[in-house]
PDB file of C-alpha atoms in Angstrom:
ATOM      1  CA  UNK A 182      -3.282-126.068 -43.546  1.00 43.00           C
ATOM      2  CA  UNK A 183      -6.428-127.120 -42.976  1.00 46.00           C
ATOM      3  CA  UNK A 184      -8.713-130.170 -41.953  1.00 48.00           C
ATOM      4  CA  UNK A 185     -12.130-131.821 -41.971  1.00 51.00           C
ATOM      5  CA  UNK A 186     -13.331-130.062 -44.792  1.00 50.00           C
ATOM      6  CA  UNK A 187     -12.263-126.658 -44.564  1.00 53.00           C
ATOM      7  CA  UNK A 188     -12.711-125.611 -41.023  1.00 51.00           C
ATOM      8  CA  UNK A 189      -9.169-124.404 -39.424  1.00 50.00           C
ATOM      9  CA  UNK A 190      -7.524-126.771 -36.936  1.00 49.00           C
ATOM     10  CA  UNK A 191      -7.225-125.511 -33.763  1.00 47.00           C
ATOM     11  CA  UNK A 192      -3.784-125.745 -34.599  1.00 47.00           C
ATOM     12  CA  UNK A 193      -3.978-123.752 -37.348  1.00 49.00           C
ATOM     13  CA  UNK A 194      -5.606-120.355 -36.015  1.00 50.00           C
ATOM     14  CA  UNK A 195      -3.299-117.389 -34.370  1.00 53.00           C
ATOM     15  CA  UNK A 196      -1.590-118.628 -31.274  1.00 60.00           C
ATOM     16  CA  UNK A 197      -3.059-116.381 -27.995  1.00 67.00           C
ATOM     17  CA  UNK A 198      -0.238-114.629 -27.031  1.00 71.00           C
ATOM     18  CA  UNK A 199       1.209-115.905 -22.869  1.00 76.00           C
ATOM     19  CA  UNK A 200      -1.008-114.431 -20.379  1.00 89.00           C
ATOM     20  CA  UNK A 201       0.886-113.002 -16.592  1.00 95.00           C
ATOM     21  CA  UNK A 202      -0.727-112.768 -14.240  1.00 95.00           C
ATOM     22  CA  UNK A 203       1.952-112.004 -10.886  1.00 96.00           C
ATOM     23  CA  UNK A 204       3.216-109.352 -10.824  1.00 95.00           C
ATOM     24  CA  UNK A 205       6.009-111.171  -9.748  1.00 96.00           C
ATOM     25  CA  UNK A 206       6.923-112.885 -12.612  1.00 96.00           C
ATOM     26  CA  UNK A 207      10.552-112.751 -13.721  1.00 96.00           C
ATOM     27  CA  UNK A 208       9.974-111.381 -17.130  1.00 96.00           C
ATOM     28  CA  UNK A 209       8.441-108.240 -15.231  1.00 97.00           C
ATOM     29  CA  UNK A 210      10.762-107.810 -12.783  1.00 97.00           C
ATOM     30  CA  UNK A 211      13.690-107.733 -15.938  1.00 97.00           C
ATOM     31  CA  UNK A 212      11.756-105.110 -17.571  1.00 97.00           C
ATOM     32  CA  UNK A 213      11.860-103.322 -14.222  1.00 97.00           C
ATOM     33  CA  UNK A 214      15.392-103.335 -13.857  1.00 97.00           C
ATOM     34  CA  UNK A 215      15.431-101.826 -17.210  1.00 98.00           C
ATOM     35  CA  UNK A 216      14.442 -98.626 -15.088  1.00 96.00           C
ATOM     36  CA  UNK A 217      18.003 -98.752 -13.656  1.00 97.00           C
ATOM     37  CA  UNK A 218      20.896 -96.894 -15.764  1.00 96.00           C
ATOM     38  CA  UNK A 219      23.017-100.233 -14.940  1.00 97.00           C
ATOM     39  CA  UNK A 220      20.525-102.524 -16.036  1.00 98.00           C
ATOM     40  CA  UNK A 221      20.005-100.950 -19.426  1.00 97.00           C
ATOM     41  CA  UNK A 222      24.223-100.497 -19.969  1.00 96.00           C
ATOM     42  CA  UNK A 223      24.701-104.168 -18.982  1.00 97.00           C
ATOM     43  CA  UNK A 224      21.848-105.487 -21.394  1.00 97.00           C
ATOM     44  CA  UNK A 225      21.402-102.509 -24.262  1.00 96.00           C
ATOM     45  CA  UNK A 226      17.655-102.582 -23.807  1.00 98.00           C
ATOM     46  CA  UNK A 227      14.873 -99.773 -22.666  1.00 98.00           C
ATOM     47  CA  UNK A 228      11.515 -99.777 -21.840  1.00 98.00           C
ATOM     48  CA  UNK A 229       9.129 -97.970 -24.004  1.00 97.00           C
ATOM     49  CA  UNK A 230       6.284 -96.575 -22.006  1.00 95.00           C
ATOM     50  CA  UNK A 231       3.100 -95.813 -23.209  1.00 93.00           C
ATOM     51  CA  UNK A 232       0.751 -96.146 -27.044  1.00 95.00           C
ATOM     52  CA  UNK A 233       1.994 -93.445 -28.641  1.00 96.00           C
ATOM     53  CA  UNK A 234       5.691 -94.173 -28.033  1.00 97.00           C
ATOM     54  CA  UNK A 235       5.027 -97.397 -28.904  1.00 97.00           C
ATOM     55  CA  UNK A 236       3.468 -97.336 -31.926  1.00 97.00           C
ATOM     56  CA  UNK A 237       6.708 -94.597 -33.084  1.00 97.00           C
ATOM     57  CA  UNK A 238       9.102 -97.005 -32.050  1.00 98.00           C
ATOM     58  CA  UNK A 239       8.080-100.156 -33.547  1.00 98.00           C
ATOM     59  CA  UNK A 240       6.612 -97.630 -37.227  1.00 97.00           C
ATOM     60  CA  UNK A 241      10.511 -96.324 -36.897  1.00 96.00           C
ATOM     61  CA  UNK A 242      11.682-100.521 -36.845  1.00 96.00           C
ATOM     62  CA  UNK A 243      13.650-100.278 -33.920  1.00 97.00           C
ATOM     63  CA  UNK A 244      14.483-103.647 -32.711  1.00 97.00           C
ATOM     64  CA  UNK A 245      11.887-105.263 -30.451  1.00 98.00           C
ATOM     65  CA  UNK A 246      12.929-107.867 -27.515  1.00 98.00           C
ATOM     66  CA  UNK A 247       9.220-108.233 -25.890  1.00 97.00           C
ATOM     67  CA  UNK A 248       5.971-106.396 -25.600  1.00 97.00           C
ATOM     68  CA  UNK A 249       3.645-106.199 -22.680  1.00 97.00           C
ATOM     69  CA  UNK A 250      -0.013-105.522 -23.326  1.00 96.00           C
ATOM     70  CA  UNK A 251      -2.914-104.916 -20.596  1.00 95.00           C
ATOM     71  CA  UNK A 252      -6.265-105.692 -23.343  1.00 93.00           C
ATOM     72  CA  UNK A 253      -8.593-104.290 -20.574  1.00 93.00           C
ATOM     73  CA  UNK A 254      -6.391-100.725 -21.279  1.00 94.00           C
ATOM     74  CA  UNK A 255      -5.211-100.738 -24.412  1.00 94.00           C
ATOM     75  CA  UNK A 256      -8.039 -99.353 -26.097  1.00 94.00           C
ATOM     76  CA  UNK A 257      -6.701 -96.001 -28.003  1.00 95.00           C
ATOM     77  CA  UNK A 258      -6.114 -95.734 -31.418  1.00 96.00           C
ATOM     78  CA  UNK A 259      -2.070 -95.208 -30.853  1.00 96.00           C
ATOM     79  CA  UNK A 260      -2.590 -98.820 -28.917  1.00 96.00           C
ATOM     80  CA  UNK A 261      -4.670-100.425 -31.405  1.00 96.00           C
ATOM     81  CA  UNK A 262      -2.478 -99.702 -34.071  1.00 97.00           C
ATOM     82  CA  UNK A 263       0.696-100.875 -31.963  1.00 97.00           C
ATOM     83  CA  UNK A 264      -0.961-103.921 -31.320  1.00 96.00           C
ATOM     84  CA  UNK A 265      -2.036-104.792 -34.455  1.00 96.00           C
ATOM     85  CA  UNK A 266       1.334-104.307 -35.642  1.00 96.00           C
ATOM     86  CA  UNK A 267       2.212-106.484 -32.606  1.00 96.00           C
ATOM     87  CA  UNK A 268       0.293-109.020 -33.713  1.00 94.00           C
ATOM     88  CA  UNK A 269       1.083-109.094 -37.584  1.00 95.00           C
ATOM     89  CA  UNK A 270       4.835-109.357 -36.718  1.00 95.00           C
ATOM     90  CA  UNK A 271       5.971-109.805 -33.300  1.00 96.00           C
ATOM     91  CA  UNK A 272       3.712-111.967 -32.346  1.00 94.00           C
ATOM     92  CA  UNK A 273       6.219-114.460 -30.629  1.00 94.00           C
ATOM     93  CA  UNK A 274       7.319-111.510 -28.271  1.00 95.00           C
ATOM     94  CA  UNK A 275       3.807-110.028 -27.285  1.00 96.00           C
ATOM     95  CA  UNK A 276       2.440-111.483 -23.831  1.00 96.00           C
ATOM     96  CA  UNK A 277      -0.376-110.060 -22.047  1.00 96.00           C
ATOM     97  CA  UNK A 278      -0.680-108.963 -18.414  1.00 96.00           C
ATOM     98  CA  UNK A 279      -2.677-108.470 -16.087  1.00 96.00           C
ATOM     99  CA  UNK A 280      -4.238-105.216 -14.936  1.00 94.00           C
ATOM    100  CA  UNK A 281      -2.212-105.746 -11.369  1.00 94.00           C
ATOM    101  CA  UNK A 282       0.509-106.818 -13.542  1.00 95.00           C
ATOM    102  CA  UNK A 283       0.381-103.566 -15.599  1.00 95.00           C
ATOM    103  CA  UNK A 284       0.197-101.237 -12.357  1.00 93.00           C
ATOM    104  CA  UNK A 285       3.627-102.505 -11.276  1.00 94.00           C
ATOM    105  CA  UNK A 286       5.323-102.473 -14.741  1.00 95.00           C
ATOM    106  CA  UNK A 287       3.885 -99.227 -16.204  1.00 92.00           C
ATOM    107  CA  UNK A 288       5.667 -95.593 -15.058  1.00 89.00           C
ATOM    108  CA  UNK A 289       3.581 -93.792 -13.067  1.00 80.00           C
ATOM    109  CA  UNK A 290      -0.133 -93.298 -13.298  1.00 73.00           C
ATOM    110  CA  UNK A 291       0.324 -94.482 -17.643  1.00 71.00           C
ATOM    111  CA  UNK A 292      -2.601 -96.665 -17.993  1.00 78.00           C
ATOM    112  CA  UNK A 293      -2.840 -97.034 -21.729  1.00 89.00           C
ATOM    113  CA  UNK A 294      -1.418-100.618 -21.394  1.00 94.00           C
ATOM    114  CA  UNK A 295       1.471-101.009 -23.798  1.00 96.00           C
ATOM    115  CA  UNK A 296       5.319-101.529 -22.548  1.00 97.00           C
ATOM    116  CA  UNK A 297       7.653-102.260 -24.961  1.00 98.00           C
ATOM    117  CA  UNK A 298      11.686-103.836 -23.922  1.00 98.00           C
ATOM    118  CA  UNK A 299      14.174-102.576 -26.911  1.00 98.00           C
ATOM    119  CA  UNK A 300      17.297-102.773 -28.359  1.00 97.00           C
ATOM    120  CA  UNK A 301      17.863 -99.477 -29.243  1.00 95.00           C
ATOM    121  CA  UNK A 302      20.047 -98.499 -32.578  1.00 91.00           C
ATOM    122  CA  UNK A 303      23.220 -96.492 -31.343  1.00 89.00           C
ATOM    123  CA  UNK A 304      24.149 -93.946 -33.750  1.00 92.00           C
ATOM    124  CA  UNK A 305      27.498 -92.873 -34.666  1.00 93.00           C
ATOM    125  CA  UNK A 306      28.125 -89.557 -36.521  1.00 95.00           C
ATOM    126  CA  UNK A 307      29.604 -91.008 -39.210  1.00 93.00           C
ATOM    127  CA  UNK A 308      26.292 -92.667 -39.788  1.00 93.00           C
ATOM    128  CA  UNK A 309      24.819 -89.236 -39.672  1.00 95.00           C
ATOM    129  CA  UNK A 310      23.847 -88.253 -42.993  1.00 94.00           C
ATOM    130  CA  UNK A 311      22.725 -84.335 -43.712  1.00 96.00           C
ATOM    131  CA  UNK A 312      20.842 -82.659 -46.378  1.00 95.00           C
ATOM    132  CA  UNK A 313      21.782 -79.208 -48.095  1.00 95.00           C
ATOM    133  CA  UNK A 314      22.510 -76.356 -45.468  1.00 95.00           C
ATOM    134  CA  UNK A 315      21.309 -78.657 -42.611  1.00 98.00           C
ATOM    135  CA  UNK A 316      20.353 -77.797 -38.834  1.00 98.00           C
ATOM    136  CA  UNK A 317      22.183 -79.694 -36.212  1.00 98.00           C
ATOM    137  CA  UNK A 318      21.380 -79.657 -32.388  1.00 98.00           C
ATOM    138  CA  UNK A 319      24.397 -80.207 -29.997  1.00 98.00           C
ATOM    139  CA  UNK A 320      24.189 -80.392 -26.122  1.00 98.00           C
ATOM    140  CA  UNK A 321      26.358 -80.797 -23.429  1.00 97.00           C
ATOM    141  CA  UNK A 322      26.075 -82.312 -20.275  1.00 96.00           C
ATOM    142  CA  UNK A 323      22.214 -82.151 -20.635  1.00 96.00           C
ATOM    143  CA  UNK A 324      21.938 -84.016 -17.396  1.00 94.00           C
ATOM    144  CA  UNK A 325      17.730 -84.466 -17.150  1.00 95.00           C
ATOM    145  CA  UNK A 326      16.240 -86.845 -19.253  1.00 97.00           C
ATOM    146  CA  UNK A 327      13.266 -85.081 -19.501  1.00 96.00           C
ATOM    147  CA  UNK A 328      14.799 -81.857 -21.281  1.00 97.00           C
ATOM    148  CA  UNK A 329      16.461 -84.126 -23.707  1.00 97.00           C
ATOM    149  CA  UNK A 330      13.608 -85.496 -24.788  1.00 98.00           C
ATOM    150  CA  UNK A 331      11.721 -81.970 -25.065  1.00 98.00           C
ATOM    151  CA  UNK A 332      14.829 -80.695 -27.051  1.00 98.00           C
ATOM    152  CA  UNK A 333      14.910 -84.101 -29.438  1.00 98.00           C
ATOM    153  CA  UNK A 334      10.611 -82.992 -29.512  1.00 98.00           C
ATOM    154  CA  UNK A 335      11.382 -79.684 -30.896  1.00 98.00           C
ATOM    155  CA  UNK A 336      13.758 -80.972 -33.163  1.00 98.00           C
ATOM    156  CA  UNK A 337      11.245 -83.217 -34.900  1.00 98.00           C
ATOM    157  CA  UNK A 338       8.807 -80.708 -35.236  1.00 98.00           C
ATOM    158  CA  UNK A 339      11.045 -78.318 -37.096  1.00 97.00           C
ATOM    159  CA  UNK A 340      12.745 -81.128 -39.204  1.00 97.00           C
ATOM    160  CA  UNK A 341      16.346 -80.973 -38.026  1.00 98.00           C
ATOM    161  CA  UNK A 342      18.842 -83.237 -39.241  1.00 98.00           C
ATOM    162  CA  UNK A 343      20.544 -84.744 -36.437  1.00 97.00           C
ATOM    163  CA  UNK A 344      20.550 -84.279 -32.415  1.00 98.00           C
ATOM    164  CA  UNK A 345      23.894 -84.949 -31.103  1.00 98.00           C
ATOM    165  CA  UNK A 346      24.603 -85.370 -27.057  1.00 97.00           C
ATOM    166  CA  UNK A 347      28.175 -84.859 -25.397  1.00 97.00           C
ATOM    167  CA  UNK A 348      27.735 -86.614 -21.689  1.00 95.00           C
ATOM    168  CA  UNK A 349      24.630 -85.774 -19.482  1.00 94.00           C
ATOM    169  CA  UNK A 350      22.316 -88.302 -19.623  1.00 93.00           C
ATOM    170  CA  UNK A 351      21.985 -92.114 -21.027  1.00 94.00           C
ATOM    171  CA  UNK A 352      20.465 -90.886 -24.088  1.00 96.00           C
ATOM    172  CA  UNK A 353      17.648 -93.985 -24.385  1.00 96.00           C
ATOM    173  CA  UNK A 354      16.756 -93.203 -20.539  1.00 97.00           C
ATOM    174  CA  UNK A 355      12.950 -93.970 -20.716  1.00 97.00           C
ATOM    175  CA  UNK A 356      12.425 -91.101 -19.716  1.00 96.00           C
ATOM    176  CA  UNK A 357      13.861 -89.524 -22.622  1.00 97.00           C
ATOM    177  CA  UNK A 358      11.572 -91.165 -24.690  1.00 97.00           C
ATOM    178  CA  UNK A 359       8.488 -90.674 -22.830  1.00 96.00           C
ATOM    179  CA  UNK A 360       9.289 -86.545 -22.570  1.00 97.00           C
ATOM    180  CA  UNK A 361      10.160 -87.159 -26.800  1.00 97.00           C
ATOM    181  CA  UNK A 362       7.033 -88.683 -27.282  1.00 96.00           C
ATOM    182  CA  UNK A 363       8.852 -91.179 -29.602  1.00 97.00           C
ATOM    183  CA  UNK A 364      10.324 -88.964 -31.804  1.00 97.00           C
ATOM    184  CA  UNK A 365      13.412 -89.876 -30.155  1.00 97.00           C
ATOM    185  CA  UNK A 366      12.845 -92.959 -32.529  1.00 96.00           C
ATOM    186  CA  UNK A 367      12.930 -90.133 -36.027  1.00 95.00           C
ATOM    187  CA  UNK A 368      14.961 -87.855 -35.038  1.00 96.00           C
ATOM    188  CA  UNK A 369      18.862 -88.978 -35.642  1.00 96.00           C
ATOM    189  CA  UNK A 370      20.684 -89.020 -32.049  1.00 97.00           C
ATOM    190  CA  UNK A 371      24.331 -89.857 -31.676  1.00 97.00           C
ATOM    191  CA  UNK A 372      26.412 -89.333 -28.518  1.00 96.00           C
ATOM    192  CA  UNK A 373      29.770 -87.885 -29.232  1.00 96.00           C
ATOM    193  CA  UNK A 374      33.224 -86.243 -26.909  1.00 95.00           C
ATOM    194  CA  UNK A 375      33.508 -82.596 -27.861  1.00 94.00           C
ATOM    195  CA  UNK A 376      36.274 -82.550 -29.875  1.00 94.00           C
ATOM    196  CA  UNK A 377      34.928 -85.281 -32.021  1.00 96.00           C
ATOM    197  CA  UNK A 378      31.891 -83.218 -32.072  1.00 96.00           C
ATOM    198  CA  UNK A 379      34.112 -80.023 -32.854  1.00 95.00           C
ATOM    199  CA  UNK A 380      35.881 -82.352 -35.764  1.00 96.00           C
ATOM    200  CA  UNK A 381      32.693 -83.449 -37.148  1.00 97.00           C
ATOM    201  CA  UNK A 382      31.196 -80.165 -37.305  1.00 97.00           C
ATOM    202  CA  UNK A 383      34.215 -78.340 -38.897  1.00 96.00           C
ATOM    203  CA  UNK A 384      34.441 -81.565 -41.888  1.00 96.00           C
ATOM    204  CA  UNK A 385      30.630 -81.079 -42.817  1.00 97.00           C
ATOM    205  CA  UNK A 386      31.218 -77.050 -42.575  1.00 97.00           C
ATOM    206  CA  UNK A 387      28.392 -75.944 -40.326  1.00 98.00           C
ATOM    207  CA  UNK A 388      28.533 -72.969 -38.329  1.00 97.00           C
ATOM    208  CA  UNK A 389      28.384 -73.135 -34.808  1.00 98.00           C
ATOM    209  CA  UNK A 390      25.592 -70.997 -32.645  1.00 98.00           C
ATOM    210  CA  UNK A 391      26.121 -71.332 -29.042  1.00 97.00           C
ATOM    211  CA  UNK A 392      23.319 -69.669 -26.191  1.00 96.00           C
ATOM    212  CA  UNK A 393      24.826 -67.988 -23.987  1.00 93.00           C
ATOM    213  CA  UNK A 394      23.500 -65.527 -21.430  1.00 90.00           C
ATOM    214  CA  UNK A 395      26.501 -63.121 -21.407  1.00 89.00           C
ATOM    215  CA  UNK A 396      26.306 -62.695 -25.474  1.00 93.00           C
ATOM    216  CA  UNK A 397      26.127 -59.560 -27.224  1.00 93.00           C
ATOM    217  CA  UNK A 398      23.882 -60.648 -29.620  1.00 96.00           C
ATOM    218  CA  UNK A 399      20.011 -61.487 -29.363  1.00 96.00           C
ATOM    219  CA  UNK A 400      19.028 -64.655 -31.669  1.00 96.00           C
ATOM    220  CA  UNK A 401      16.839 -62.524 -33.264  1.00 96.00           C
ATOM    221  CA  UNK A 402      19.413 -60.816 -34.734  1.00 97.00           C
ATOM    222  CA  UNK A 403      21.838 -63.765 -35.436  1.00 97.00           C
ATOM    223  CA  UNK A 404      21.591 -65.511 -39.122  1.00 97.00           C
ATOM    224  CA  UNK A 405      20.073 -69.150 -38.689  1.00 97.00           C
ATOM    225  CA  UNK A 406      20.163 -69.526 -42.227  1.00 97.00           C
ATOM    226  CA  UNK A 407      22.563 -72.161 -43.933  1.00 97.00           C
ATOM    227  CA  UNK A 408      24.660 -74.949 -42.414  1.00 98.00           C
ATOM    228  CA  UNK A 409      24.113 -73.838 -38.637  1.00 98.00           C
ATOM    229  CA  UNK A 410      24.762 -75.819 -35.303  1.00 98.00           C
ATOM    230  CA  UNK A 411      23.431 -74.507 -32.586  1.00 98.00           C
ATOM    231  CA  UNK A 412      24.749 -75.779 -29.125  1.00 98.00           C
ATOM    232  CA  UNK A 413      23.306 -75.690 -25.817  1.00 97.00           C
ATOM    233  CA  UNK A 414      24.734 -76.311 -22.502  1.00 95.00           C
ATOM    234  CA  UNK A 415      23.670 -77.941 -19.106  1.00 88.00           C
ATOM    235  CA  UNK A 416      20.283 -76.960 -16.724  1.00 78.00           C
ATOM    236  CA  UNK A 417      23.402 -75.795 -14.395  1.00 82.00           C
ATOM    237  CA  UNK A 418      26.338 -74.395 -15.720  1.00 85.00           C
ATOM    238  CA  UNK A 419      25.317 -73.775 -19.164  1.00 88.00           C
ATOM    239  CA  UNK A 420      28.285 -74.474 -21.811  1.00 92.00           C
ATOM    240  CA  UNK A 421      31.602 -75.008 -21.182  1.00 91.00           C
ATOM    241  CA  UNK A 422      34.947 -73.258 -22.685  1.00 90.00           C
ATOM    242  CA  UNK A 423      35.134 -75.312 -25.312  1.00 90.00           C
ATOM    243  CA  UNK A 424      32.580 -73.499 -27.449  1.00 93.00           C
ATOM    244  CA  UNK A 425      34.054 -70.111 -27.117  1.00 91.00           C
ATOM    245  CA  UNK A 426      36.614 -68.730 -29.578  1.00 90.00           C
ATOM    246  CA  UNK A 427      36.203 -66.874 -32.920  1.00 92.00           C
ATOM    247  CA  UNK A 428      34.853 -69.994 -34.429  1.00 92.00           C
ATOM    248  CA  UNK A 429      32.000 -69.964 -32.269  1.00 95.00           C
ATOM    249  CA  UNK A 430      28.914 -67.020 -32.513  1.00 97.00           C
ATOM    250  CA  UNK A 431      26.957 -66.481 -29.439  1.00 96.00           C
ATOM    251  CA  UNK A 432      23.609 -65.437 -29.095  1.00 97.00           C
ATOM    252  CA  UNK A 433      21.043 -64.498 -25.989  1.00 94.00           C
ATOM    253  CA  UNK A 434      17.377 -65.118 -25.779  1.00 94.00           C
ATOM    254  CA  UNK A 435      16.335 -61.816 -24.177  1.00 93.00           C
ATOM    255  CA  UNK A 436      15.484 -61.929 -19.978  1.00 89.00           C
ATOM    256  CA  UNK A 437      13.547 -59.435 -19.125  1.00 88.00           C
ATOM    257  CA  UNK A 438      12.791 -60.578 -15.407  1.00 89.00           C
ATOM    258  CA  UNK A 439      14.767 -61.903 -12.214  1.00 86.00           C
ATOM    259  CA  UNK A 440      15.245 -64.857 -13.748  1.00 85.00           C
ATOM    260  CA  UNK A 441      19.069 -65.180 -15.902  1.00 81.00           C
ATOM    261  CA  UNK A 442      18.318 -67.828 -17.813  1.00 83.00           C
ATOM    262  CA  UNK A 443      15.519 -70.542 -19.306  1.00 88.00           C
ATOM    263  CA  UNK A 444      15.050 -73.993 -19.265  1.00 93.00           C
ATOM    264  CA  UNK A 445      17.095 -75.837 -21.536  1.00 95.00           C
ATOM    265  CA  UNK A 446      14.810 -77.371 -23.318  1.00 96.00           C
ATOM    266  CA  UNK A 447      12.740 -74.266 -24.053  1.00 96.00           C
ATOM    267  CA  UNK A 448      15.701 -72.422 -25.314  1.00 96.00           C
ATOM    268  CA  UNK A 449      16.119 -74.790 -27.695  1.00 97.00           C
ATOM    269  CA  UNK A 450      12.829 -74.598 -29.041  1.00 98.00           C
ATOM    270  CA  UNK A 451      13.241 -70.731 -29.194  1.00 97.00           C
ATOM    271  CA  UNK A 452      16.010 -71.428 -31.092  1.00 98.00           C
ATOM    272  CA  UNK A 453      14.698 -73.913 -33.093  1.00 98.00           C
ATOM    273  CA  UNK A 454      11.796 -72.094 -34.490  1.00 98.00           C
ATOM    274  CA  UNK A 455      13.964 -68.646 -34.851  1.00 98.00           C
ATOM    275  CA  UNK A 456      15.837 -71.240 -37.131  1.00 98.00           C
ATOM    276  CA  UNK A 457      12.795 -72.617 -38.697  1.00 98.00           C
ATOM    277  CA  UNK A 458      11.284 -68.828 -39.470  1.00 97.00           C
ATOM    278  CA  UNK A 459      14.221 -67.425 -40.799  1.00 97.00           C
ATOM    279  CA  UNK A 460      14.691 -70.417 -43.271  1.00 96.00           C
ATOM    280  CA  UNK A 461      11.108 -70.700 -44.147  1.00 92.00           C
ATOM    281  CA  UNK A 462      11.029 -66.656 -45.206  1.00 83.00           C
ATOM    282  CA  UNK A 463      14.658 -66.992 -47.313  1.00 78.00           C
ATOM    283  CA  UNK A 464      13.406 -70.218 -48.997  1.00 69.00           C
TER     284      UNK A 464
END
């Protein structure tokens, strides 16, 4: 609506979104405890650090509670882009801080001035849904958040169709999505037990792969082709009994030094890519 002859109210033009200041304030000190595992099980929200996360999260539609912007930092084009989107349709939930405001709610030394609080989407894998001879990732008791968030990175890049986790961590830790760069947000992730993971695997008739440093067989020489799982055990103890058996192929990534084994996360991408080659040259 307008008045006196065309000219906007002041009623009428965007509302400027809250401004804090304190770094104090209660509404930063909640997102804080949102840094706690507790916090984020008692409340089902995260904290999304950083432009480029942001931007995937709210492009992906996850479910936004409030978003903290620092202007004076949020100048990339990731954070321009989030904030526009901000504005056009959470504009009731965006507030603005204060650099001092920013330095106590941002992770570390991230000064590109965006925090998001969300309600994450929990996936169940009967919500999974898979294409023709898809490529599942399953892990187990993948305790650092920062490996599952590389793995759930690799498993964007080469298009897999779901990511699921037995125990290990909280699988929205922030730091999960900070190490996924927000492809946690694409990339289907369900938590499951094993033997509902065994269950679901067997109904949708996928193969399982399992890395193992004792196999006989180097994933080179393993077919990756088809309806393949391929599982992937803790940083510590690697995978448990439950994915041995003649159901079950194991495969090595070759060692050639002192060390016996890899990170987790860049097995997985080894994997992954083996995977991704030996599809790409039957196809």
């Amino acid at each position: 609506m307008r008045h006196d002859g065309g000219v906007p109210h002041p009623s009428d033009r965007p509302r400027r979104p809250e401004l804090i200041e304190s770094p104090a304030n209660p509404r930063i000190q909640a997102a804080l405890g949102l840094r706690t595992r507790r916090d984020r099980d008692r409340t089902g929200l995260t904290l999304v650090d950083g432009a480029r996360e942001a931007r995937r999260a709210l492009e992906a539609g996850v479910a936004l509670d409030q978003a903290f912007v620092c202007p004076e930092l949020a100048t990339s084009e990731d954070a321009r882009a989030a904030l526009e989107r901000l504005r056009r349709h959470h504009a009731d939930r965006l507030a603005e801080i204060s650099p001092r405001a920013n330095a106590r709610l941002a992770y570390g030394d991230r000064s590109d001035g965006l925090v998001l609080v969300v309600r994450p989407r929990r996936v169940e894998l009967s919500d999974v849904k898979l294409r023709p001879d898809p490529l599942v990732v399953i892990t187990e008791d993948v305790e650092k958040p920062g490996n599952l968030g590389a793995i759930l990175r690799s498993a964007d890049a080469v298009g897999v169709d779901a990511v699921v986790a037995i125990g290990g961590t909280d699988l929205f830790n922030p730091n999960v999505i900070r190490a996924s760069v927000g492809t946690v947000f694409g990339v289907p992730l369900a938590a499951a037990s094993g033997p509902a993971a065994i269950d679901w695997v067997n109904d949708h008739g996928l193969r399982l792969v399992a890395a193992r440093v004792d196999a006989p067989t180097l994933h080179v020489e393993a077919d990756l082709r088809g309806p393949v799982a391929l599982v992937l055990g803790s940083e510590a103890t690697g995978l448990s009994t439950t994915w041995r058996g003649p159901a079950v192929e194991s495969v090595r990534l070759p060692m050639e030094g002192v060390a016996d084994s890899l990170n987790v996360s860049v097995a997985a991408g080894v994997l992954l890519y083996e995977a991704w080659r030996q599809r790409r040259d039957s196809a």
